[in-house]
mmCIF file of C-alpha atoms and ligand atoms in Angstrom:
data_model
loop_
_atom_site.group_PDB
_atom_site.id
_atom_site.type_symbol
_atom_site.label_atom_id
_atom_site.label_comp_id
_atom_site.label_asym_id
_atom_site.label_seq_id
_atom_site.Cartn_x
_atom_site.Cartn_y
_atom_site.Cartn_z
ATOM 1 C CA UNK A 369 -0.001 -0.282 0.344
ATOM 2 C CA UNK A 370 1.468 3.703 -1.072
ATOM 3 C CA UNK A 371 0.547 6.812 0.597
ATOM 4 C CA UNK A 372 -1.405 7.763 -1.963
ATOM 5 C CA UNK A 373 -3.978 5.067 -1.446
ATOM 6 C CA UNK A 374 -4.340 6.456 1.764
ATOM 7 C CA UNK A 375 -4.350 10.846 0.296
ATOM 8 C CA UNK A 376 -6.961 9.295 -1.744
ATOM 9 C CA UNK A 377 -9.519 7.568 -0.029
ATOM 10 C CA UNK A 378 -9.707 10.618 3.082
ATOM 11 C CA UNK A 379 -10.128 12.512 -0.503
ATOM 12 C CA UNK A 380 -13.027 10.613 -0.897
ATOM 13 C CA UNK A 381 -13.925 9.904 2.136
ATOM 14 C CA UNK A 382 -13.642 13.992 3.271
ATOM 15 C CA UNK A 383 -15.674 15.181 -0.581
ATOM 16 C CA UNK A 384 -18.259 12.112 0.048
ATOM 17 C CA UNK A 385 -18.038 12.123 -3.926
ATOM 18 C CA UNK A 386 -15.321 11.586 -6.502
ATOM 19 C CA UNK A 387 -15.641 14.464 -8.349
ATOM 20 C CA UNK A 388 -15.169 16.525 -5.910
ATOM 21 C CA UNK A 389 -12.043 14.426 -4.343
ATOM 22 C CA UNK A 390 -9.972 13.819 -8.055
ATOM 23 C CA UNK A 391 -10.728 18.678 -8.566
ATOM 24 C CA UNK A 392 -8.701 18.066 -4.460
ATOM 25 C CA UNK A 393 -5.973 16.059 -5.610
ATOM 26 C CA UNK A 394 -5.815 17.155 -9.428
ATOM 27 C CA UNK A 395 -6.484 13.964 -11.217
ATOM 28 C CA UNK A 396 -9.096 12.903 -13.865
ATOM 29 C CA UNK A 397 -11.962 10.511 -12.360
ATOM 30 C CA UNK A 398 -11.220 7.503 -13.775
ATOM 31 C CA UNK A 399 -7.679 6.726 -12.122
ATOM 32 C CA UNK A 400 -9.117 8.080 -8.847
ATOM 33 C CA UNK A 401 -11.788 5.375 -8.615
ATOM 34 C CA UNK A 402 -9.089 2.329 -9.945
ATOM 35 C CA UNK A 403 -6.383 3.580 -7.026
ATOM 36 C CA UNK A 404 -9.865 3.228 -4.349
ATOM 37 C CA UNK A 405 -10.552 -0.151 -6.248
ATOM 38 C CA UNK A 406 -6.825 -0.920 -6.361
ATOM 39 C CA UNK A 407 -6.747 -0.202 -2.636
ATOM 40 C CA UNK A 408 -10.192 -2.475 -1.445
ATOM 41 C CA UNK A 409 -8.180 -5.412 -4.154
ATOM 42 C CA UNK A 410 -5.367 -5.136 -1.863
ATOM 43 C CA UNK A 411 -6.377 -4.905 1.545
ATOM 44 C CA UNK A 412 -10.147 -8.081 0.272
ATOM 45 C CA UNK A 413 -12.484 -5.544 1.895
ATOM 46 C CA UNK A 414 -14.812 -2.973 0.765
ATOM 47 C CA UNK A 415 -14.292 0.371 1.874
ATOM 48 C CA UNK A 416 -16.691 2.435 0.197
ATOM 49 C CA UNK A 417 -20.433 1.225 -0.012
ATOM 50 C CA UNK A 418 -20.669 -0.021 -3.828
ATOM 51 C CA UNK A 419 -23.813 3.067 -5.699
ATOM 52 C CA UNK A 420 -24.289 5.749 -2.637
ATOM 53 C CA UNK A 421 -24.177 9.173 -2.871
ATOM 54 C CA UNK A 422 -23.127 10.682 -1.231
ATOM 55 C CA UNK A 423 -20.838 8.207 -1.066
ATOM 56 C CA UNK A 424 -20.632 6.115 2.161
ATOM 57 C CA UNK A 425 -18.303 4.379 3.571
ATOM 58 C CA UNK A 426 -18.624 0.669 5.236
ATOM 59 C CA UNK A 427 -17.481 -0.158 8.415
ATOM 60 C CA UNK A 428 -14.093 -0.507 7.710
ATOM 61 C CA UNK A 429 -14.012 1.994 5.575
ATOM 62 C CA UNK A 430 -14.532 4.404 9.096
ATOM 63 C CA UNK A 431 -12.488 2.003 10.331
ATOM 64 C CA UNK A 432 -9.434 2.766 7.833
ATOM 65 C CA UNK A 433 -10.329 6.734 8.057
ATOM 66 C CA UNK A 434 -9.762 7.236 11.665
ATOM 67 C CA UNK A 435 -5.985 5.696 11.467
ATOM 68 C CA UNK A 436 -5.366 7.053 7.731
ATOM 69 C CA UNK A 437 -6.111 10.092 8.550
ATOM 70 C CA UNK A 438 -3.532 10.334 11.873
ATOM 71 C CA UNK A 439 -1.246 9.055 10.001
ATOM 72 C CA UNK A 440 -1.115 11.108 6.552
ATOM 73 C CA UNK A 441 -0.400 13.809 9.723
ATOM 74 C CA UNK A 442 2.593 12.838 10.699
ATOM 75 C CA UNK A 443 3.943 12.059 7.406
ATOM 76 C CA UNK A 444 3.593 16.198 7.290
ATOM 77 C CA UNK A 445 4.768 17.038 9.793
ATOM 78 C CA UNK A 446 8.241 14.874 8.890
ATOM 79 C CA UNK A 447 8.540 16.537 6.024
ATOM 80 C CA UNK A 448 8.470 19.348 7.884
ATOM 81 C CA UNK A 449 10.625 18.390 10.420
ATOM 82 C CA UNK A 450 13.292 17.043 8.646
ATOM 83 C CA UNK A 451 13.809 20.172 6.202
ATOM 84 C CA UNK A 452 14.173 21.998 9.142
ATOM 85 C CA UNK A 453 16.806 19.971 10.534
ATOM 86 C CA UNK A 454 18.329 19.822 7.332
ATOM 87 C CA UNK A 455 18.624 23.875 7.015
ATOM 88 C CA UNK A 456 21.530 25.727 7.461
ATOM 89 C CA UNK A 457 20.894 29.164 8.011
ATOM 90 C CA UNK A 458 18.304 28.833 11.912
ATOM 91 C CA UNK A 459 14.391 30.289 11.332
ATOM 92 C CA UNK A 460 12.159 30.862 13.734
ATOM 93 C CA UNK A 461 8.039 31.803 12.348
ATOM 94 C CA UNK A 462 6.159 32.448 14.533
ATOM 95 C CA UNK A 463 1.828 33.002 13.494
ATOM 96 C CA UNK A 464 -0.251 35.085 15.287
ATOM 97 C CA UNK A 465 -3.669 36.118 16.202
ATOM 98 C CA UNK A 466 -3.681 40.737 15.544
ATOM 99 C CA UNK A 467 -4.824 41.151 19.704
ATOM 100 C CA UNK A 468 -1.270 40.240 20.449
ATOM 101 C CA UNK A 469 0.512 42.508 18.942
ATOM 102 C CA UNK A 470 -1.148 44.886 20.466
ATOM 103 C CA UNK A 471 -0.268 43.054 24.250
ATOM 104 C CA UNK A 472 3.404 41.314 25.041
ATOM 105 C CA UNK A 473 3.767 39.989 20.866
ATOM 106 C CA UNK A 474 6.646 42.321 20.645
ATOM 107 C CA UNK A 475 8.767 42.243 24.290
ATOM 108 C CA UNK A 476 8.239 38.354 23.137
ATOM 109 C CA UNK A 477 9.862 38.889 19.889
ATOM 110 C CA UNK A 478 11.581 41.581 20.802
ATOM 111 C CA UNK A 479 13.584 39.724 23.573
ATOM 112 C CA UNK A 480 14.196 36.346 21.693
ATOM 113 C CA UNK A 481 15.642 38.742 18.477
ATOM 114 C CA UNK A 482 17.656 40.291 21.854
ATOM 115 C CA UNK A 483 18.939 36.566 23.270
ATOM 116 C CA UNK A 484 18.625 34.683 19.408
ATOM 117 C CA UNK A 485 20.477 37.410 16.863
ATOM 118 C CA UNK A 486 21.601 34.136 14.942
ATOM 119 C CA UNK A 487 18.109 33.396 13.934
ATOM 120 C CA UNK A 488 15.968 34.411 11.806
ATOM 121 C CA UNK A 489 12.764 35.416 12.644
ATOM 122 C CA UNK A 490 9.141 35.861 10.061
ATOM 123 C CA UNK A 491 6.262 36.493 11.405
ATOM 124 C CA UNK A 492 2.461 36.085 10.227
ATOM 125 C CA UNK A 493 -1.149 36.916 11.764
ATOM 126 C CA UNK A 494 -3.668 34.641 11.538
ATOM 127 C CA UNK A 495 -6.477 32.852 13.109
ATOM 128 C CA UNK A 496 -6.252 29.941 15.663
ATOM 129 C CA UNK A 497 -7.160 27.855 13.205
ATOM 130 C CA UNK A 498 -5.252 29.027 10.105
ATOM 131 C CA UNK A 499 -2.309 28.584 12.379
ATOM 132 C CA UNK A 500 -3.043 25.072 13.255
ATOM 133 C CA UNK A 501 -3.215 24.132 9.793
ATOM 134 C CA UNK A 502 -0.261 26.279 8.591
ATOM 135 C CA UNK A 503 2.313 23.818 11.807
ATOM 136 C CA UNK A 504 0.777 21.120 10.237
ATOM 137 C CA UNK A 505 1.819 22.497 6.592
ATOM 138 C CA UNK A 506 5.451 23.543 7.623
ATOM 139 C CA UNK A 507 4.946 27.124 6.861
ATOM 140 C CA UNK A 508 4.418 28.336 11.231
ATOM 141 C CA UNK A 509 6.796 26.426 13.518
ATOM 142 C CA UNK A 510 4.476 28.199 16.152
ATOM 143 C CA UNK A 511 1.601 29.900 17.021
ATOM 144 C CA UNK A 512 0.269 32.084 19.756
ATOM 145 C CA UNK A 513 -3.842 31.361 19.470
ATOM 146 C CA UNK A 514 -6.783 31.381 22.185
ATOM 147 C CA UNK A 515 -8.595 28.203 20.926
ATOM 148 C CA UNK A 516 -8.269 25.194 21.997
ATOM 149 C CA UNK A 517 -8.177 22.719 18.993
ATOM 150 C CA UNK A 518 -8.507 19.278 19.368
ATOM 151 C CA UNK A 519 -6.057 18.295 16.447
ATOM 152 C CA UNK A 520 -3.913 15.514 17.903
ATOM 153 C CA UNK A 521 -1.310 16.178 16.063
ATOM 154 C CA UNK A 522 -0.442 19.474 17.441
ATOM 155 C CA UNK A 523 0.715 20.882 20.581
ATOM 156 C CA UNK A 524 -0.668 23.532 22.812
ATOM 157 C CA UNK A 525 0.719 24.845 26.229
ATOM 158 C CA UNK A 526 -1.070 27.763 28.052
ATOM 159 C CA UNK A 527 0.528 30.237 28.165
ATOM 160 C CA UNK A 528 -2.652 32.051 30.500
ATOM 161 C CA UNK A 529 -6.196 33.256 30.625
ATOM 162 C CA UNK A 530 -6.241 37.157 29.519
ATOM 163 C CA UNK A 531 -9.535 38.922 30.476
ATOM 164 C CA UNK A 532 -11.583 40.608 28.093
ATOM 165 C CA UNK A 533 -12.475 43.893 28.616
ATOM 166 C CA UNK A 534 -15.452 46.236 26.449
ATOM 167 C CA UNK A 535 -14.743 49.023 24.071
ATOM 168 C CA UNK A 536 -16.747 51.531 23.926
ATOM 169 C CA UNK A 537 -17.183 55.233 22.559
ATOM 170 C CA UNK A 538 -15.559 57.887 25.070
ATOM 171 C CA UNK A 539 -19.890 59.872 24.233
ATOM 172 C CA UNK A 540 -21.440 55.859 25.181
ATOM 173 C CA UNK A 541 -23.463 55.882 28.412
ATOM 174 C CA UNK A 542 -20.734 52.918 29.366
ATOM 175 C CA UNK A 543 -17.705 54.842 29.052
ATOM 176 C CA UNK A 544 -18.713 56.147 32.547
ATOM 177 C CA UNK A 545 -18.082 53.135 34.424
ATOM 178 C CA UNK A 546 -14.884 53.823 35.279
ATOM 179 C CA UNK A 547 -15.111 51.074 38.029
ATOM 180 C CA UNK A 548 -15.997 48.123 34.999
ATOM 181 C CA UNK A 549 -19.184 47.138 33.508
ATOM 182 C CA UNK A 550 -20.977 43.589 33.991
ATOM 183 C CA UNK A 551 -22.422 41.552 30.734
ATOM 184 C CA UNK A 552 -25.637 42.021 32.146
ATOM 185 C CA UNK A 553 -25.229 45.792 30.656
ATOM 186 C CA UNK A 554 -24.319 44.523 27.104
ATOM 187 C CA UNK A 555 -27.798 42.537 26.158
ATOM 188 C CA UNK A 556 -29.803 45.438 24.044
ATOM 189 C CA UNK A 557 -26.999 47.235 22.661
ATOM 190 C CA UNK A 558 -25.265 46.137 19.311
ATOM 191 C CA UNK A 559 -21.994 43.536 19.805
ATOM 192 C CA UNK A 560 -19.959 43.752 17.250
ATOM 193 C CA UNK A 561 -17.657 40.079 17.440
ATOM 194 C CA UNK A 562 -14.558 39.425 15.113
ATOM 195 C CA UNK A 563 -13.663 37.233 13.779
ATOM 196 C CA UNK A 564 -16.891 36.157 11.399
ATOM 197 C CA UNK A 565 -14.475 33.535 9.343
ATOM 198 C CA UNK A 566 -13.285 30.953 9.714
ATOM 199 C CA UNK A 567 -15.280 29.503 13.360
ATOM 200 C CA UNK A 568 -14.566 28.681 15.848
ATOM 201 C CA UNK A 569 -13.314 32.337 16.907
ATOM 202 C CA UNK A 570 -13.041 34.700 18.801
ATOM 203 C CA UNK A 571 -16.330 35.911 18.375
ATOM 204 C CA UNK A 572 -17.390 32.134 19.912
ATOM 205 C CA UNK A 573 -15.226 32.749 23.420
ATOM 206 C CA UNK A 574 -17.260 36.276 23.107
ATOM 207 C CA UNK A 575 -20.807 34.989 22.672
ATOM 208 C CA UNK A 576 -19.814 31.788 25.149
ATOM 209 C CA UNK A 577 -19.481 34.515 27.942
ATOM 210 C CA UNK A 578 -22.859 35.709 27.607
ATOM 211 C CA UNK A 579 -23.719 32.339 26.997
ATOM 212 C CA UNK A 580 -21.991 30.700 30.923
ATOM 213 C CA UNK A 581 -23.628 33.752 32.022
ATOM 214 C CA UNK A 582 -27.067 32.526 30.341
ATOM 215 C CA UNK A 583 -28.094 36.130 28.794
ATOM 216 C CA UNK A 584 -28.218 36.518 24.904
ATOM 217 C CA UNK A 585 -27.295 39.732 23.114
ATOM 218 C CA UNK A 586 -30.137 40.910 22.111
ATOM 219 C CA UNK A 587 -27.776 42.799 18.125
ATOM 220 C CA UNK A 588 -24.376 40.586 17.738
ATOM 221 C CA UNK A 589 -22.674 42.133 14.395
ATOM 222 C CA UNK A 590 -20.271 39.625 12.774
ATOM 223 C CA UNK A 591 -17.455 41.446 11.166
ATOM 224 C CA UNK A 592 -13.718 40.315 9.715
ATOM 225 C CA UNK A 593 -11.143 41.716 12.047
ATOM 226 C CA UNK A 594 -10.350 43.323 15.094
ATOM 227 C CA UNK A 595 -9.666 46.065 13.200
ATOM 228 C CA UNK A 596 -12.621 46.424 11.950
ATOM 229 C CA UNK A 597 -14.535 45.706 15.252
ATOM 230 C CA UNK A 598 -12.771 48.617 16.512
ATOM 231 C CA UNK A 599 -13.225 51.337 14.419
ATOM 232 C CA UNK A 600 -17.069 50.266 14.216
ATOM 233 C CA UNK A 601 -16.783 51.110 18.051
ATOM 234 C CA UNK A 602 -15.082 54.199 17.220
ATOM 235 C CA UNK A 603 -18.276 55.789 15.291
ATOM 236 C CA UNK A 604 -20.702 54.665 17.469
ATOM 237 C CA UNK A 605 -22.439 51.694 15.926
ATOM 238 C CA UNK A 606 -21.591 48.949 19.059
ATOM 239 C CA UNK A 607 -19.666 48.075 21.482
ATOM 240 C CA UNK A 608 -16.539 44.785 20.597
ATOM 241 C CA UNK A 609 -15.302 43.166 23.569
ATOM 242 C CA UNK A 610 -11.960 42.122 23.711
ATOM 243 C CA UNK A 611 -8.989 40.909 25.220
ATOM 244 C CA UNK A 612 -7.505 43.035 27.834
ATOM 245 C CA UNK A 613 -4.038 43.833 25.353
ATOM 246 C CA UNK A 614 -5.906 45.082 22.465
ATOM 247 C CA UNK A 615 -5.700 48.181 25.304
ATOM 248 C CA UNK A 616 -2.521 48.514 23.395
ATOM 249 C CA UNK A 617 -4.569 49.481 20.379
ATOM 250 C CA UNK A 618 -4.806 53.916 21.221
ATOM 251 C CA UNK A 619 -7.772 55.371 19.308
ATOM 252 C CA UNK A 620 -9.218 58.532 20.235
ATOM 253 C CA UNK A 621 -12.378 57.273 19.710
ATOM 254 C CA UNK A 622 -12.164 54.660 21.943
ATOM 255 C CA UNK A 623 -12.366 53.871 25.526
ATOM 256 C CA UNK A 624 -11.820 50.386 26.971
ATOM 257 C CA UNK A 625 -13.907 49.314 30.280
ATOM 258 C CA UNK A 626 -12.772 46.238 32.562
ATOM 259 C CA UNK A 627 -15.365 43.461 32.382
ATOM 260 C CA UNK A 628 -16.905 42.066 36.519
ATOM 261 C CA UNK A 629 -17.633 38.904 34.908
ATOM 262 C CA UNK A 630 -15.220 36.546 36.248
ATOM 263 C CA UNK A 631 -15.359 34.066 33.851
ATOM 264 C CA UNK A 632 -15.091 37.210 31.123
ATOM 265 C CA UNK A 633 -11.375 35.646 29.886
ATOM 266 C CA UNK A 634 -9.756 34.369 27.061
ATOM 267 C CA UNK A 635 -6.511 31.877 26.774
ATOM 268 C CA UNK A 636 -3.452 31.977 25.292
ATOM 269 C CA UNK A 637 -1.552 29.724 23.768
ATOM 270 C CA UNK A 638 1.667 28.804 22.270
ATOM 271 C CA UNK A 639 1.190 25.420 19.525
ATOM 272 C CA UNK A 640 3.346 23.334 17.995
ATOM 273 C CA UNK A 641 4.375 20.566 16.177
ATOM 274 C CA UNK A 642 3.515 17.367 18.987
ATOM 275 C CA UNK A 643 7.276 15.981 17.729
ATOM 276 C CA UNK A 644 9.147 19.113 17.357
ATOM 277 C CA UNK A 645 11.857 19.867 20.533
ATOM 278 C CA UNK A 646 14.315 22.201 18.373
ATOM 279 C CA UNK A 647 15.647 24.904 21.236
ATOM 280 C CA UNK A 648 13.875 27.735 18.488
ATOM 281 C CA UNK A 649 11.233 26.621 20.641
ATOM 282 C CA UNK A 650 12.693 26.316 23.686
ATOM 283 C CA UNK A 651 14.145 29.456 23.373
ATOM 284 C CA UNK A 652 10.569 31.333 22.879
ATOM 285 C CA UNK A 653 8.855 29.971 25.340
ATOM 286 C CA UNK A 654 11.366 31.462 28.000
ATOM 287 C CA UNK A 655 11.150 34.369 26.280
ATOM 288 C CA UNK A 656 7.550 34.650 27.177
ATOM 289 C CA UNK A 657 7.530 33.449 31.430
ATOM 290 C CA UNK A 658 11.298 36.400 31.182
ATOM 291 C CA UNK A 659 8.943 39.027 29.864
ATOM 292 C CA UNK A 660 6.182 37.396 32.240
ATOM 293 C CA UNK A 661 8.373 37.524 35.592
ATOM 294 C CA UNK A 662 9.416 41.314 34.575
ATOM 295 C CA UNK A 663 6.544 41.917 34.041
ATOM 296 C CA UNK A 664 4.943 39.707 37.596
ATOM 297 C CA UNK A 665 2.141 38.166 35.011
ATOM 298 C CA UNK A 666 1.466 34.864 36.986
ATOM 299 C CA UNK A 667 1.929 31.592 35.114
ATOM 300 C CA UNK A 668 3.614 28.049 34.842
ATOM 301 C CA UNK A 669 6.253 26.967 33.533
ATOM 302 C CA UNK A 670 5.841 24.058 30.687
ATOM 303 C CA UNK A 671 8.733 22.694 30.073
ATOM 304 C CA UNK A 672 8.559 21.118 25.246
HETATM 305 C C1 LIG B 1371 0.405 37.142 26.251
HETATM 306 O O1 LIG B 1371 -0.341 38.260 26.358
HETATM 307 O O2 LIG B 1371 1.030 36.712 27.153
HETATM 308 C C2 LIG B 1371 1.368 36.490 24.934
HETATM 309 C C3 LIG B 1371 0.736 37.498 23.976
HETATM 310 C C4 LIG B 1371 2.218 37.058 22.640
HETATM 311 C C5 LIG B 1371 2.679 36.118 22.731
HETATM 312 C C6 LIG B 1371 2.703 35.075 23.957
HETATM 313 C C7 LIG B 1371 2.311 35.289 25.147
#
């Protein structure tokens, strides 16, 4: 059995359709059907029920799919790890969610650069969901994101839980609440959430915070990204709930107020490929903890 058999079968099973799978694999449909047939002959079992549309897997097909996917992920990981180890110059590609750029990310990156001047660091803004894909494809080496992905080929280290705050136009009735605001005071407001896609995203964390308090905001407006949400807040179009790092984004028409609800927090994760134990990553984690120590931010210390 060749790796291509696994790849072809996973595409058919995921697309539930031979034509779409062939398009995704950039091959014609007849050779794809032949390869699947060959795979079934090699295994001596039927993986796909005959004549079903959309494609339906047999019990053996479901079993094969569940094991083929992690195997393909591991192969992808093996490829990017080997390329990384074989490279002469040392590089570190970092994916980050936009909010971290207004908080501690610049300090962490500067600290890392100061201590590791031989490493070429590149930064890429992307959502947490995009980071997981980019890690698996070897386009980044570490992701700083906010969502807990269940992907087994990715290792996540929880760095800390960051409090959420409310961003409002200075003329808004809640802008005067210097001691903080409670979620219940926001339910009749227009709540701007981001990013609209891909989901799940920080938008779902904000909605989950309301849900956790048994609250449903009357109006939720989904916008493409953080910067758009903040621009609309400044224009008086609504309120946004953002991680407190975003307070580093100074805007003369936006004020930030604490959210009093204890559960209104957003985690920050350090995500890497499961097998990756490179010194670049160890040093990056050390730079994060060094900045936390300097600023007195409580945290536990994990090792790779
Ligand atoms: C933080 O705010 O804790 C953080 C930001 C960027 C990278 C790592 C941690």
